[in-house]
Amino acid sequence: MMSKIFEAMVVLLMVAAPVYGTPDEVLAVQALIEKFDNANTVTGADFVTFAKAIVSFGECAVDPLIEALGKEGQIRVAAAVGLEAIGPAAIKATPQLIEMLGASGRDNILACGIIRGIGPGAVELVPLLRTLLDNNNFHVQYWACRALSSIGPGAHQATSDLCEILIMGIASVRRNAAIALGNIAPGMTLRQLQETINVLEVIKLRDGCHPVRIEAIEALNKISLIVPPSIPSRRMI
């Protein structure tokens, strides 16, 4: 059982390296990564503890995590979790993310998680995320929707792709596609807004899954706040 030992180590390292960005703190991050990499048994709680610790170390943890992202096994997953938790500073991992987005299902999902943490700064990765919406793995489609949603208005190029998967995807994917469309809407062109409204109006009435219909209504509510008078739309109560 690793959790208690690992948590104790996290506390000690955080106390030992209190000044962010110092060489000692970088060594502390590397020690955390090495400990995780060498563990025989890792629990879900360990991943949570690792992410919390990495966030506390700040941007100085990015480079060691990017290095760990190139390894195989549980440390690769932990590195992805850590980079997602750090957020926008993980944009330095863009070259690795490009490679992962073009790889297998697990790497696709890990990359999408990191992009979700980066947010709007990951806009250059939108074309690759669009290709994932055509993936035959619905888990990949789900995470691609979440990543695009996090990027927000800058992901407007994915509007048609999201509209299509909102019709064709499984329920969890459709729900997150609707959420993404609502978040992306401020960056859409008039034509994209009209396309989105048309699809959402159908989904809110006819989709067989209640949570999907709810998210379609929420997306329409968001769009109604920005849509110009030339496009017919009304706010749903």
PDB file of C-alpha atoms in Angstrom:
ATOM      1  CA  MET A   1       0.000   0.000   0.000  1.00  0.00           C
ATOM      2  CA  MET A   2       1.623   3.214  -1.140  1.00  0.00           C
ATOM      3  CA  SER A   3      -0.810   5.983  -0.178  1.00  0.00           C
ATOM      4  CA  LYS A   4       0.244   6.858   3.393  1.00  0.00           C
ATOM      5  CA  ILE A   5       3.960   6.600   2.649  1.00  0.00           C
ATOM      6  CA  PHE A   6       3.610   8.676  -0.499  1.00  0.00           C
ATOM      7  CA  GLU A   7       1.512  11.328   1.242  1.00  0.00           C
ATOM      8  CA  ALA A   8       4.064  11.605   4.042  1.00  0.00           C
ATOM      9  CA  MET A   9       6.831  12.031   1.465  1.00  0.00           C
ATOM     10  CA  VAL A  10       4.854  14.784  -0.259  1.00  0.00           C
ATOM     11  CA  VAL A  11       4.543  16.730   2.989  1.00  0.00           C
ATOM     12  CA  LEU A  12       8.253  16.388   3.762  1.00  0.00           C
ATOM     13  CA  LEU A  13       9.299  17.529   0.295  1.00  0.00           C
ATOM     14  CA  MET A  14       6.964  20.512   0.352  1.00  0.00           C
ATOM     15  CA  VAL A  15       8.406  21.627   3.688  1.00  0.00           C
ATOM     16  CA  ALA A  16      11.977  21.011   2.545  1.00  0.00           C
ATOM     17  CA  ALA A  17      11.640  23.187  -0.569  1.00  0.00           C
ATOM     18  CA  PRO A  18       9.484  26.180   0.400  1.00  0.00           C
ATOM     19  CA  VAL A  19      10.884  28.686  -2.113  1.00  0.00           C
ATOM     20  CA  TYR A  20       9.295  28.140  -5.521  1.00  0.00           C
ATOM     21  CA  GLY A  21      11.636  27.807  -8.471  1.00  0.00           C
ATOM     22  CA  THR A  22      14.759  26.935  -6.509  1.00  0.00           C
ATOM     23  CA  PRO A  23      17.022  24.055  -7.549  1.00  0.00           C
ATOM     24  CA  ASP A  24      16.006  22.224  -4.383  1.00  0.00           C
ATOM     25  CA  GLU A  25      12.366  22.410  -5.370  1.00  0.00           C
ATOM     26  CA  VAL A  26      13.083  21.017  -8.811  1.00  0.00           C
ATOM     27  CA  LEU A  27      14.893  18.143  -7.124  1.00  0.00           C
ATOM     28  CA  ALA A  28      11.863  17.646  -4.879  1.00  0.00           C
ATOM     29  CA  VAL A  29       9.595  17.345  -7.912  1.00  0.00           C
ATOM     30  CA  GLN A  30      11.991  14.861  -9.497  1.00  0.00           C
ATOM     31  CA  ALA A  31      12.000  12.857  -6.253  1.00  0.00           C
ATOM     32  CA  LEU A  32       8.191  12.708  -6.296  1.00  0.00           C
ATOM     33  CA  ILE A  33       8.207  11.490  -9.876  1.00  0.00           C
ATOM     34  CA  GLU A  34      10.854   8.871  -9.132  1.00  0.00           C
ATOM     35  CA  LYS A  35       8.933   7.640  -6.081  1.00  0.00           C
ATOM     36  CA  PHE A  36       5.775   7.273  -8.145  1.00  0.00           C
ATOM     37  CA  ASP A  37       7.629   5.560 -10.965  1.00  0.00           C
ATOM     38  CA  ASN A  38       9.181   2.984  -8.642  1.00  0.00           C
ATOM     39  CA  ALA A  39       6.002   2.114  -6.727  1.00  0.00           C
ATOM     40  CA  ASN A  40       4.710  -1.432  -7.021  1.00  0.00           C
ATOM     41  CA  THR A  41       1.125  -0.535  -6.177  1.00  0.00           C
ATOM     42  CA  VAL A  42      -0.533   2.779  -6.953  1.00  0.00           C
ATOM     43  CA  THR A  43      -4.067   3.706  -5.909  1.00  0.00           C
ATOM     44  CA  GLY A  44      -6.415   6.382  -7.156  1.00  0.00           C
ATOM     45  CA  ALA A  45      -5.664   8.315  -3.971  1.00  0.00           C
ATOM     46  CA  ASP A  46      -1.982   8.376  -4.912  1.00  0.00           C
ATOM     47  CA  PHE A  47      -2.761  10.065  -8.224  1.00  0.00           C
ATOM     48  CA  VAL A  48      -4.825  12.697  -6.369  1.00  0.00           C
ATOM     49  CA  THR A  49      -2.049  13.287  -3.849  1.00  0.00           C
ATOM     50  CA  PHE A  50       0.517  13.539  -6.633  1.00  0.00           C
ATOM     51  CA  ALA A  51      -1.559  16.139  -8.502  1.00  0.00           C
ATOM     52  CA  LYS A  52      -2.074  18.242  -5.368  1.00  0.00           C
ATOM     53  CA  ALA A  53       1.642  18.170  -4.628  1.00  0.00           C
ATOM     54  CA  ILE A  54       2.628  19.103  -8.173  1.00  0.00           C
ATOM     55  CA  VAL A  55       0.301  22.113  -8.175  1.00  0.00           C
ATOM     56  CA  SER A  56       1.904  23.370  -4.969  1.00  0.00           C
ATOM     57  CA  PHE A  57       5.318  23.346  -6.646  1.00  0.00           C
ATOM     58  CA  GLY A  58       4.093  25.547  -9.473  1.00  0.00           C
ATOM     59  CA  GLU A  59       5.618  26.019 -12.910  1.00  0.00           C
ATOM     60  CA  CYS A  60       8.988  24.569 -11.932  1.00  0.00           C
ATOM     61  CA  ALA A  61       7.335  21.147 -12.071  1.00  0.00           C
ATOM     62  CA  VAL A  62       6.484  21.442 -15.792  1.00  0.00           C
ATOM     63  CA  ASP A  63       9.836  20.387 -17.257  1.00  0.00           C
ATOM     64  CA  PRO A  64      10.271  17.296 -15.026  1.00  0.00           C
ATOM     65  CA  LEU A  65       6.683  16.287 -15.825  1.00  0.00           C
ATOM     66  CA  ILE A  66       7.237  16.686 -19.557  1.00  0.00           C
ATOM     67  CA  GLU A  67      10.263  14.408 -19.249  1.00  0.00           C
ATOM     68  CA  ALA A  68       8.175  11.858 -17.326  1.00  0.00           C
ATOM     69  CA  LEU A  69       5.496  12.074 -20.022  1.00  0.00           C
ATOM     70  CA  GLY A  70       7.940  10.345 -22.333  1.00  0.00           C
ATOM     71  CA  LYS A  71       8.052   7.231 -20.148  1.00  0.00           C
ATOM     72  CA  GLU A  72       5.696   4.262 -20.180  1.00  0.00           C
ATOM     73  CA  GLY A  73       3.356   2.936 -17.503  1.00  0.00           C
ATOM     74  CA  GLN A  74       1.826   4.592 -14.473  1.00  0.00           C
ATOM     75  CA  ILE A  75       4.309   7.479 -14.403  1.00  0.00           C
ATOM     76  CA  ARG A  76       3.107   8.584 -17.852  1.00  0.00           C
ATOM     77  CA  VAL A  77      -0.429   8.780 -16.494  1.00  0.00           C
ATOM     78  CA  ALA A  78       0.754  10.586 -13.351  1.00  0.00           C
ATOM     79  CA  ALA A  79       2.695  13.100 -15.448  1.00  0.00           C
ATOM     80  CA  ALA A  80      -0.423  13.815 -17.519  1.00  0.00           C
ATOM     81  CA  VAL A  81      -2.504  14.247 -14.354  1.00  0.00           C
ATOM     82  CA  GLY A  82       0.128  16.613 -12.961  1.00  0.00           C
ATOM     83  CA  LEU A  83       0.317  18.723 -16.126  1.00  0.00           C
ATOM     84  CA  GLU A  84      -3.459  18.992 -16.274  1.00  0.00           C
ATOM     85  CA  ALA A  85      -3.504  20.156 -12.659  1.00  0.00           C
ATOM     86  CA  ILE A  86      -0.828  22.790 -13.299  1.00  0.00           C
ATOM     87  CA  GLY A  87      -2.940  24.296 -16.068  1.00  0.00           C
ATOM     88  CA  PRO A  88      -1.897  26.983 -18.579  1.00  0.00           C
ATOM     89  CA  ALA A  89       1.843  26.609 -17.898  1.00  0.00           C
ATOM     90  CA  ALA A  90       1.623  23.090 -19.357  1.00  0.00           C
ATOM     91  CA  ILE A  91       1.485  24.694 -22.803  1.00  0.00           C
ATOM     92  CA  LYS A  92       5.232  23.970 -22.898  1.00  0.00           C
ATOM     93  CA  ALA A  93       4.256  20.349 -23.538  1.00  0.00           C
ATOM     94  CA  THR A  94       2.729  21.215 -26.939  1.00  0.00           C
ATOM     95  CA  PRO A  95       5.235  19.144 -28.974  1.00  0.00           C
ATOM     96  CA  GLN A  96       4.504  16.101 -26.800  1.00  0.00           C
ATOM     97  CA  LEU A  97       0.761  16.746 -27.025  1.00  0.00           C
ATOM     98  CA  ILE A  98       0.896  16.840 -30.807  1.00  0.00           C
ATOM     99  CA  GLU A  99       2.599  13.454 -30.789  1.00  0.00           C
ATOM    100  CA  MET A 100       0.122  12.000 -28.289  1.00  0.00           C
ATOM    101  CA  LEU A 101      -2.913  13.262 -30.189  1.00  0.00           C
ATOM    102  CA  GLY A 102      -1.719  11.314 -33.200  1.00  0.00           C
ATOM    103  CA  ALA A 103      -1.124   8.110 -31.244  1.00  0.00           C
ATOM    104  CA  SER A 104      -3.300   5.498 -29.524  1.00  0.00           C
ATOM    105  CA  GLY A 105      -6.540   5.828 -27.579  1.00  0.00           C
ATOM    106  CA  ARG A 106      -4.934   6.099 -24.132  1.00  0.00           C
ATOM    107  CA  ASP A 107      -2.476   8.752 -25.263  1.00  0.00           C
ATOM    108  CA  ASN A 108      -5.322  10.625 -26.951  1.00  0.00           C
ATOM    109  CA  ILE A 109      -7.225  10.711 -23.672  1.00  0.00           C
ATOM    110  CA  LEU A 110      -4.195  11.747 -21.599  1.00  0.00           C
ATOM    111  CA  ALA A 111      -3.442  14.561 -24.071  1.00  0.00           C
ATOM    112  CA  CYS A 112      -7.048  15.779 -23.970  1.00  0.00           C
ATOM    113  CA  GLY A 113      -6.877  15.928 -20.176  1.00  0.00           C
ATOM    114  CA  ILE A 114      -3.752  18.099 -20.301  1.00  0.00           C
ATOM    115  CA  ILE A 115      -5.353  20.355 -22.924  1.00  0.00           C
ATOM    116  CA  ARG A 116      -8.421  20.698 -20.727  1.00  0.00           C
ATOM    117  CA  GLY A 117      -6.120  22.055 -18.015  1.00  0.00           C
ATOM    118  CA  ILE A 118      -4.322  24.422 -20.389  1.00  0.00           C
ATOM    119  CA  GLY A 119      -7.566  25.948 -21.659  1.00  0.00           C
ATOM    120  CA  PRO A 120      -7.687  28.755 -24.280  1.00  0.00           C
ATOM    121  CA  GLY A 121      -3.916  28.713 -24.754  1.00  0.00           C
ATOM    122  CA  ALA A 122      -4.149  25.360 -26.537  1.00  0.00           C
ATOM    123  CA  VAL A 123      -6.007  26.784 -29.538  1.00  0.00           C
ATOM    124  CA  GLU A 124      -3.362  25.582 -32.028  1.00  0.00           C
ATOM    125  CA  LEU A 125      -4.286  22.004 -31.133  1.00  0.00           C
ATOM    126  CA  VAL A 126      -7.904  22.403 -32.268  1.00  0.00           C
ATOM    127  CA  PRO A 127      -7.315  20.806 -35.718  1.00  0.00           C
ATOM    128  CA  LEU A 128      -5.961  17.652 -34.067  1.00  0.00           C
ATOM    129  CA  LEU A 129      -8.816  17.571 -31.553  1.00  0.00           C
ATOM    130  CA  ARG A 130     -11.285  17.770 -34.426  1.00  0.00           C
ATOM    131  CA  THR A 131      -9.870  14.558 -35.878  1.00  0.00           C
ATOM    132  CA  LEU A 132     -10.490  12.818 -32.545  1.00  0.00           C
ATOM    133  CA  LEU A 133     -14.213  13.483 -32.865  1.00  0.00           C
ATOM    134  CA  ASP A 134     -14.154  10.958 -35.720  1.00  0.00           C
ATOM    135  CA  ASN A 135     -12.369   8.362 -33.591  1.00  0.00           C
ATOM    136  CA  ASN A 136     -14.266   5.069 -33.204  1.00  0.00           C
ATOM    137  CA  ASN A 137     -13.494   5.065 -29.460  1.00  0.00           C
ATOM    138  CA  PHE A 138     -16.250   6.968 -27.667  1.00  0.00           C
ATOM    139  CA  HIS A 139     -13.952   7.620 -24.693  1.00  0.00           C
ATOM    140  CA  VAL A 140     -11.663   9.550 -27.031  1.00  0.00           C
ATOM    141  CA  GLN A 141     -14.626  11.453 -28.480  1.00  0.00           C
ATOM    142  CA  TYR A 142     -15.796  12.308 -24.953  1.00  0.00           C
ATOM    143  CA  TRP A 143     -12.435  13.730 -23.899  1.00  0.00           C
ATOM    144  CA  ALA A 144     -12.003  15.601 -27.174  1.00  0.00           C
ATOM    145  CA  CYS A 145     -15.321  17.355 -26.513  1.00  0.00           C
ATOM    146  CA  ARG A 146     -14.156  18.310 -23.040  1.00  0.00           C
ATOM    147  CA  ALA A 147     -10.842  19.626 -24.328  1.00  0.00           C
ATOM    148  CA  LEU A 148     -12.554  21.730 -27.002  1.00  0.00           C
ATOM    149  CA  SER A 149     -14.992  23.022 -24.406  1.00  0.00           C
ATOM    150  CA  SER A 150     -12.096  24.166 -22.232  1.00  0.00           C
ATOM    151  CA  ILE A 151     -10.423  25.988 -25.133  1.00  0.00           C
ATOM    152  CA  GLY A 152     -13.652  27.911 -25.629  1.00  0.00           C
ATOM    153  CA  PRO A 153     -14.294  30.492 -28.389  1.00  0.00           C
ATOM    154  CA  GLY A 154     -10.934  29.802 -30.029  1.00  0.00           C
ATOM    155  CA  ALA A 155     -12.184  26.321 -30.929  1.00  0.00           C
ATOM    156  CA  HIS A 156     -14.947  27.621 -33.225  1.00  0.00           C
ATOM    157  CA  GLN A 157     -13.425  25.713 -36.163  1.00  0.00           C
ATOM    158  CA  ALA A 158     -14.817  22.563 -34.537  1.00  0.00           C
ATOM    159  CA  THR A 159     -18.421  23.811 -34.668  1.00  0.00           C
ATOM    160  CA  SER A 160     -19.609  21.557 -37.512  1.00  0.00           C
ATOM    161  CA  ASP A 161     -17.795  18.545 -36.070  1.00  0.00           C
ATOM    162  CA  LEU A 162     -19.458  19.056 -32.695  1.00  0.00           C
ATOM    163  CA  CYS A 163     -22.873  19.543 -34.304  1.00  0.00           C
ATOM    164  CA  GLU A 164     -22.436  16.261 -36.147  1.00  0.00           C
ATOM    165  CA  ILE A 165     -21.377  14.286 -33.094  1.00  0.00           C
ATOM    166  CA  LEU A 166     -24.181  15.890 -31.108  1.00  0.00           C
ATOM    167  CA  ILE A 167     -26.508  14.012 -33.441  1.00  0.00           C
ATOM    168  CA  MET A 168     -24.527  10.807 -33.957  1.00  0.00           C
ATOM    169  CA  GLY A 169     -22.590  10.208 -30.713  1.00  0.00           C
ATOM    170  CA  ILE A 170     -23.535   8.199 -27.638  1.00  0.00           C
ATOM    171  CA  ALA A 171     -25.275  10.025 -24.786  1.00  0.00           C
ATOM    172  CA  SER A 172     -22.189  11.029 -22.767  1.00  0.00           C
ATOM    173  CA  VAL A 173     -20.518  12.330 -25.921  1.00  0.00           C
ATOM    174  CA  ARG A 174     -23.659  14.193 -27.062  1.00  0.00           C
ATOM    175  CA  ARG A 175     -23.974  15.832 -23.660  1.00  0.00           C
ATOM    176  CA  ASN A 176     -20.397  17.113 -23.713  1.00  0.00           C
ATOM    177  CA  ALA A 177     -20.711  18.209 -27.333  1.00  0.00           C
ATOM    178  CA  ALA A 178     -23.649  20.403 -26.319  1.00  0.00           C
ATOM    179  CA  ILE A 179     -21.621  21.854 -23.439  1.00  0.00           C
ATOM    180  CA  ALA A 180     -18.712  22.538 -25.787  1.00  0.00           C
ATOM    181  CA  LEU A 181     -20.942  24.322 -28.300  1.00  0.00           C
ATOM    182  CA  GLY A 182     -22.240  26.601 -25.574  1.00  0.00           C
ATOM    183  CA  ASN A 183     -18.716  27.509 -24.483  1.00  0.00           C
ATOM    184  CA  ILE A 184     -17.412  27.963 -28.018  1.00  0.00           C
ATOM    185  CA  ALA A 185     -20.368  30.080 -29.231  1.00  0.00           C
ATOM    186  CA  PRO A 186     -18.825  33.547 -28.575  1.00  0.00           C
ATOM    187  CA  GLY A 187     -16.161  32.786 -31.185  1.00  0.00           C
ATOM    188  CA  MET A 188     -18.515  31.469 -33.873  1.00  0.00           C
ATOM    189  CA  THR A 189     -19.280  33.130 -37.178  1.00  0.00           C
ATOM    190  CA  LEU A 190     -22.897  33.961 -38.005  1.00  0.00           C
ATOM    191  CA  ARG A 191     -23.120  30.870 -40.184  1.00  0.00           C
ATOM    192  CA  GLN A 192     -21.733  28.676 -37.406  1.00  0.00           C
ATOM    193  CA  LEU A 193     -24.172  30.180 -34.904  1.00  0.00           C
ATOM    194  CA  GLN A 194     -27.105  29.424 -37.201  1.00  0.00           C
ATOM    195  CA  GLU A 195     -25.939  25.850 -37.725  1.00  0.00           C
ATOM    196  CA  THR A 196     -25.506  25.372 -33.989  1.00  0.00           C
ATOM    197  CA  ILE A 197     -28.906  26.822 -33.134  1.00  0.00           C
ATOM    198  CA  ASN A 198     -30.630  24.613 -35.704  1.00  0.00           C
ATOM    199  CA  VAL A 199     -29.076  21.449 -34.294  1.00  0.00           C
ATOM    200  CA  LEU A 200     -29.583  22.380 -30.642  1.00  0.00           C
ATOM    201  CA  GLU A 201     -33.254  23.216 -31.258  1.00  0.00           C
ATOM    202  CA  VAL A 202     -33.779  19.688 -32.601  1.00  0.00           C
ATOM    203  CA  ILE A 203     -31.792  18.045 -29.788  1.00  0.00           C
ATOM    204  CA  LYS A 204     -33.639  19.880 -27.002  1.00  0.00           C
ATOM    205  CA  LEU A 205     -36.945  18.470 -28.293  1.00  0.00           C
ATOM    206  CA  ARG A 206     -36.102  15.043 -29.674  1.00  0.00           C
ATOM    207  CA  ASP A 207     -33.028  13.617 -27.949  1.00  0.00           C
ATOM    208  CA  GLY A 208     -33.877  10.500 -25.972  1.00  0.00           C
ATOM    209  CA  CYS A 209     -31.544  11.378 -23.091  1.00  0.00           C
ATOM    210  CA  HIS A 210     -32.748  13.940 -20.558  1.00  0.00           C
ATOM    211  CA  PRO A 211     -29.257  15.241 -19.540  1.00  0.00           C
ATOM    212  CA  VAL A 212     -28.473  15.841 -23.228  1.00  0.00           C
ATOM    213  CA  ARG A 213     -31.675  17.840 -23.686  1.00  0.00           C
ATOM    214  CA  ILE A 214     -30.843  19.904 -20.583  1.00  0.00           C
ATOM    215  CA  GLU A 215     -27.372  20.754 -21.883  1.00  0.00           C
ATOM    216  CA  ALA A 216     -28.831  21.664 -25.281  1.00  0.00           C
ATOM    217  CA  ILE A 217     -31.155  24.131 -23.564  1.00  0.00           C
ATOM    218  CA  GLU A 218     -28.260  25.535 -21.523  1.00  0.00           C
ATOM    219  CA  ALA A 219     -26.211  25.997 -24.684  1.00  0.00           C
ATOM    220  CA  LEU A 220     -29.126  27.794 -26.367  1.00  0.00           C
ATOM    221  CA  ASN A 221     -29.427  30.052 -23.310  1.00  0.00           C
ATOM    222  CA  LYS A 222     -25.772  31.018 -23.660  1.00  0.00           C
ATOM    223  CA  ILE A 223     -26.143  31.638 -27.372  1.00  0.00           C
ATOM    224  CA  SER A 224     -29.223  33.808 -26.832  1.00  0.00           C
ATOM    225  CA  LEU A 225     -27.063  36.257 -24.882  1.00  0.00           C
ATOM    226  CA  ILE A 226     -24.709  36.857 -27.813  1.00  0.00           C
ATOM    227  CA  VAL A 227     -26.704  36.087 -30.946  1.00  0.00           C
ATOM    228  CA  PRO A 228     -27.384  39.070 -33.251  1.00  0.00           C
ATOM    229  CA  PRO A 229     -30.996  39.975 -34.137  1.00  0.00           C
ATOM    230  CA  SER A 230     -30.496  38.653 -37.688  1.00  0.00           C
ATOM    231  CA  ILE A 231     -30.454  35.093 -36.365  1.00  0.00           C
ATOM    232  CA  PRO A 232     -33.728  33.766 -34.905  1.00  0.00           C
ATOM    233  CA  SER A 233     -33.231  32.461 -31.366  1.00  0.00           C
ATOM    234  CA  ARG A 234     -35.032  32.784 -28.118  1.00  0.00           C
ATOM    235  CA  ARG A 235     -33.912  32.225 -24.582  1.00  0.00           C
ATOM    236  CA  MET A 236     -35.297  29.075 -23.049  1.00  0.00           C
ATOM    237  CA  ILE A 237     -36.658  29.199 -19.518  1.00  0.00           C
TER     238      ILE A 237
END
